[in-house]
Amino acid sequence: MLYIRWNEENELGIDIIDEQHRGVVSAINSFYYGVSQGLSKQSLRLTKGMLDEMTIMHFETEERFLKQMGYPHLHSHALLHQKLLVKMGNIFDESIANSDPDPFLQFLKSWWLHHINEEDRTYARYLKINGKLS
Ligand SMILES: [Fe+2]
């Protein structure tokens, strides 16, 4: 039933970031559920809107947090976020036009699991090594 099952191994040890990552995953799972239930394109657009808001809110939180922490690679990290938003919009539009949600879902799953466990883990490791996290 769940498209992505949250795993403790995905956690970075930063409460609000982990919480929001779970929220994004939850929104993706809700989109998947809507697809599995055969919801209309209009309903899927609503769920996609929720995912957009969760994603933008999370990126704002994370970028503010990294700025406060003085993370030296904030700019390149924020660029990855911007690229995700553009690509997510494009793939969603294609998926709706083709009535095929699979590429959209597969893209989200692979992007988020990679981003959390590679790029986000990189800053978490940096902050820990530099004594910026308790
Ligand atoms: Fe990130």
PDB file of C-alpha atoms and ligand atoms in Angstrom:
ATOM      1  CA  MET A   1       0.000   0.000   0.000  1.00  0.00           C
ATOM      2  CA  LEU A   2       2.846   2.392   0.786  1.00  0.00           C
ATOM      3  CA  TYR A   3       5.040   3.408  -2.122  1.00  0.00           C
ATOM      4  CA  ILE A   4       7.950   4.372   0.122  1.00  0.00           C
ATOM      5  CA  ARG A   5       8.193   2.870   3.571  1.00  0.00           C
ATOM      6  CA  TRP A   6      10.069   5.204   5.917  1.00  0.00           C
ATOM      7  CA  ASN A   7      13.066   3.558   7.474  1.00  0.00           C
ATOM      8  CA  GLU A   8      15.002   4.785  10.521  1.00  0.00           C
ATOM      9  CA  GLU A   9      18.152   4.439   8.455  1.00  0.00           C
ATOM     10  CA  ASN A  10      16.922   7.468   6.461  1.00  0.00           C
ATOM     11  CA  GLU A  11      17.144   9.676   9.545  1.00  0.00           C
ATOM     12  CA  LEU A  12      19.884  12.258   9.881  1.00  0.00           C
ATOM     13  CA  GLY A  13      19.471  12.938  13.591  1.00  0.00           C
ATOM     14  CA  ILE A  14      18.157  16.478  13.061  1.00  0.00           C
ATOM     15  CA  ASP A  15      14.596  16.404  14.370  1.00  0.00           C
ATOM     16  CA  ILE A  16      12.830  18.985  12.217  1.00  0.00           C
ATOM     17  CA  ILE A  17      14.590  17.854   9.044  1.00  0.00           C
ATOM     18  CA  ASP A  18      13.757  14.196   9.696  1.00  0.00           C
ATOM     19  CA  GLU A  19      10.180  15.146  10.494  1.00  0.00           C
ATOM     20  CA  GLN A  20       9.795  17.084   7.240  1.00  0.00           C
ATOM     21  CA  HIS A  21      11.457  14.328   5.208  1.00  0.00           C
ATOM     22  CA  ARG A  22       8.848  11.947   6.600  1.00  0.00           C
ATOM     23  CA  GLY A  23       6.193  14.510   5.642  1.00  0.00           C
ATOM     24  CA  VAL A  24       7.401  14.653   2.034  1.00  0.00           C
ATOM     25  CA  VAL A  25       7.462  10.853   1.866  1.00  0.00           C
ATOM     26  CA  SER A  26       3.947  10.806   3.316  1.00  0.00           C
ATOM     27  CA  ALA A  27       2.740  13.196   0.585  1.00  0.00           C
ATOM     28  CA  ILE A  28       4.333  10.976  -2.093  1.00  0.00           C
ATOM     29  CA  ASN A  29       2.580   7.964  -0.559  1.00  0.00           C
ATOM     30  CA  SER A  30      -0.727   9.854  -0.633  1.00  0.00           C
ATOM     31  CA  PHE A  31      -0.190  10.582  -4.318  1.00  0.00           C
ATOM     32  CA  TYR A  32       0.524   6.903  -4.958  1.00  0.00           C
ATOM     33  CA  TYR A  33      -2.587   5.948  -3.010  1.00  0.00           C
ATOM     34  CA  GLY A  34      -4.646   8.344  -5.128  1.00  0.00           C
ATOM     35  CA  VAL A  35      -3.263   6.741  -8.285  1.00  0.00           C
ATOM     36  CA  SER A  36      -4.015   3.229  -6.979  1.00  0.00           C
ATOM     37  CA  GLN A  37      -7.583   4.326  -6.253  1.00  0.00           C
ATOM     38  CA  GLY A  38      -8.012   5.677  -9.769  1.00  0.00           C
ATOM     39  CA  LEU A  39      -8.631   9.259  -8.659  1.00  0.00           C
ATOM     40  CA  SER A  40      -9.284  11.886 -11.322  1.00  0.00           C
ATOM     41  CA  LYS A  41      -6.536  14.072 -12.745  1.00  0.00           C
ATOM     42  CA  GLN A  42      -8.060  16.973 -10.849  1.00  0.00           C
ATOM     43  CA  SER A  43      -7.765  15.097  -7.546  1.00  0.00           C
ATOM     44  CA  LEU A  44      -4.219  14.030  -8.344  1.00  0.00           C
ATOM     45  CA  ARG A  45      -3.381  17.682  -9.061  1.00  0.00           C
ATOM     46  CA  LEU A  46      -4.638  18.575  -5.588  1.00  0.00           C
ATOM     47  CA  THR A  47      -2.396  15.972  -3.990  1.00  0.00           C
ATOM     48  CA  LYS A  48       0.494  17.142  -6.146  1.00  0.00           C
ATOM     49  CA  GLY A  49      -0.184  20.676  -4.836  1.00  0.00           C
ATOM     50  CA  MET A  50       0.194  19.404  -1.285  1.00  0.00           C
ATOM     51  CA  LEU A  51       3.445  17.703  -2.232  1.00  0.00           C
ATOM     52  CA  ASP A  52       4.678  20.958  -3.819  1.00  0.00           C
ATOM     53  CA  GLU A  53       3.925  22.897  -0.643  1.00  0.00           C
ATOM     54  CA  MET A  54       5.565  20.307   1.602  1.00  0.00           C
ATOM     55  CA  THR A  55       8.625  20.270  -0.638  1.00  0.00           C
ATOM     56  CA  ILE A  56       9.009  24.053  -0.848  1.00  0.00           C
ATOM     57  CA  MET A  57       8.438  24.471   2.882  1.00  0.00           C
ATOM     58  CA  HIS A  58      11.015  21.775   3.612  1.00  0.00           C
ATOM     59  CA  PHE A  59      13.629  23.264   1.299  1.00  0.00           C
ATOM     60  CA  GLU A  60      13.129  26.683   2.915  1.00  0.00           C
ATOM     61  CA  THR A  61      13.564  25.153   6.375  1.00  0.00           C
ATOM     62  CA  GLU A  62      16.640  23.193   5.375  1.00  0.00           C
ATOM     63  CA  GLU A  63      18.322  26.091   3.594  1.00  0.00           C
ATOM     64  CA  ARG A  64      17.641  28.437   6.538  1.00  0.00           C
ATOM     65  CA  PHE A  65      19.028  25.825   8.911  1.00  0.00           C
ATOM     66  CA  LEU A  66      22.176  25.332   6.814  1.00  0.00           C
ATOM     67  CA  LYS A  67      22.672  29.102   6.631  1.00  0.00           C
ATOM     68  CA  GLN A  68      22.390  29.387  10.406  1.00  0.00           C
ATOM     69  CA  MET A  69      24.921  26.562  10.744  1.00  0.00           C
ATOM     70  CA  GLY A  70      27.327  28.258   8.346  1.00  0.00           C
ATOM     71  CA  TYR A  71      27.395  25.269   5.992  1.00  0.00           C
ATOM     72  CA  PRO A  72      29.952  26.149   3.300  1.00  0.00           C
ATOM     73  CA  HIS A  73      28.229  24.238   0.476  1.00  0.00           C
ATOM     74  CA  LEU A  74      24.796  25.764   0.959  1.00  0.00           C
ATOM     75  CA  HIS A  75      24.729  27.331  -2.505  1.00  0.00           C
ATOM     76  CA  SER A  76      25.333  24.091  -4.417  1.00  0.00           C
ATOM     77  CA  HIS A  77      22.931  22.245  -2.130  1.00  0.00           C
ATOM     78  CA  ALA A  78      20.201  24.840  -2.740  1.00  0.00           C
ATOM     79  CA  LEU A  79      20.776  24.471  -6.503  1.00  0.00           C
ATOM     80  CA  LEU A  80      19.919  20.766  -6.213  1.00  0.00           C
ATOM     81  CA  HIS A  81      16.653  21.784  -4.551  1.00  0.00           C
ATOM     82  CA  GLN A  82      15.847  24.253  -7.330  1.00  0.00           C
ATOM     83  CA  LYS A  83      16.560  21.653  -9.999  1.00  0.00           C
ATOM     84  CA  LEU A  84      14.271  19.161  -8.261  1.00  0.00           C
ATOM     85  CA  LEU A  85      11.381  21.636  -8.289  1.00  0.00           C
ATOM     86  CA  VAL A  86      11.780  22.294 -12.024  1.00  0.00           C
ATOM     87  CA  LYS A  87      12.161  18.616 -12.917  1.00  0.00           C
ATOM     88  CA  MET A  88       9.300  17.563 -10.671  1.00  0.00           C
ATOM     89  CA  GLY A  89       6.996  20.023 -12.459  1.00  0.00           C
ATOM     90  CA  ASN A  90       8.098  18.848 -15.912  1.00  0.00           C
ATOM     91  CA  ILE A  91       7.786  15.132 -15.173  1.00  0.00           C
ATOM     92  CA  PHE A  92       4.406  15.658 -13.524  1.00  0.00           C
ATOM     93  CA  ASP A  93       3.086  17.516 -16.576  1.00  0.00           C
ATOM     94  CA  GLU A  94       4.326  14.706 -18.842  1.00  0.00           C
ATOM     95  CA  SER A  95       2.802  12.068 -16.596  1.00  0.00           C
ATOM     96  CA  ILE A  96      -0.570  13.788 -16.645  1.00  0.00           C
ATOM     97  CA  ALA A  97      -0.426  14.322 -20.412  1.00  0.00           C
ATOM     98  CA  ASN A  98       0.430  10.636 -20.942  1.00  0.00           C
ATOM     99  CA  SER A  99      -1.938   9.392 -18.223  1.00  0.00           C
ATOM    100  CA  ASP A 100       1.041   7.504 -16.809  1.00  0.00           C
ATOM    101  CA  PRO A 101       2.008   8.420 -13.232  1.00  0.00           C
ATOM    102  CA  ASP A 102       4.779   5.814 -12.951  1.00  0.00           C
ATOM    103  CA  PRO A 103       7.684   7.962 -14.228  1.00  0.00           C
ATOM    104  CA  PHE A 104       6.672  10.725 -11.810  1.00  0.00           C
ATOM    105  CA  LEU A 105       6.494   8.341  -8.840  1.00  0.00           C
ATOM    106  CA  GLN A 106       9.720   6.545  -9.752  1.00  0.00           C
ATOM    107  CA  PHE A 107      11.529   9.855 -10.157  1.00  0.00           C
ATOM    108  CA  LEU A 108      10.346  11.090  -6.745  1.00  0.00           C
ATOM    109  CA  LYS A 109      11.298   7.862  -4.996  1.00  0.00           C
ATOM    110  CA  SER A 110      14.787   7.681  -6.427  1.00  0.00           C
ATOM    111  CA  TRP A 111      15.470  11.444  -6.088  1.00  0.00           C
ATOM    112  CA  TRP A 112      14.384  11.674  -2.453  1.00  0.00           C
ATOM    113  CA  LEU A 113      16.053   8.497  -1.214  1.00  0.00           C
ATOM    114  CA  HIS A 114      19.267   9.500  -2.964  1.00  0.00           C
ATOM    115  CA  HIS A 115      19.092  13.111  -1.778  1.00  0.00           C
ATOM    116  CA  ILE A 116      18.379  12.242   1.857  1.00  0.00           C
ATOM    117  CA  ASN A 117      20.961   9.471   2.074  1.00  0.00           C
ATOM    118  CA  GLU A 118      23.713  11.125   0.058  1.00  0.00           C
ATOM    119  CA  GLU A 119      23.550  14.933  -0.194  1.00  0.00           C
ATOM    120  CA  ASP A 120      21.689  15.601   3.043  1.00  0.00           C
ATOM    121  CA  ARG A 121      23.797  13.047   4.887  1.00  0.00           C
ATOM    122  CA  THR A 122      26.877  14.883   3.634  1.00  0.00           C
ATOM    123  CA  TYR A 123      25.872  18.100   5.424  1.00  0.00           C
ATOM    124  CA  ALA A 124      24.748  16.185   8.534  1.00  0.00           C
ATOM    125  CA  ARG A 125      28.150  14.500   8.685  1.00  0.00           C
ATOM    126  CA  TYR A 126      29.916  17.857   8.193  1.00  0.00           C
ATOM    127  CA  LEU A 127      27.911  19.489  10.989  1.00  0.00           C
ATOM    128  CA  LYS A 128      28.624  16.587  13.348  1.00  0.00           C
ATOM    129  CA  ILE A 129      32.314  16.491  12.589  1.00  0.00           C
ATOM    130  CA  ASN A 130      32.546  20.238  13.156  1.00  0.00           C
ATOM    131  CA  GLY A 131      30.719  20.038  16.482  1.00  0.00           C
ATOM    132  CA  LYS A 132      27.695  22.012  15.285  1.00  0.00           C
ATOM    133  CA  LEU A 133      25.209  19.323  16.234  1.00  0.00           C
ATOM    134  CA  SER A 134      24.713  17.999  19.716  1.00  0.00           C
TER     135      SER A 134
HETATM  136 FE    FE B   1      18.432  18.840   0.881  1.00  0.00          FE
END
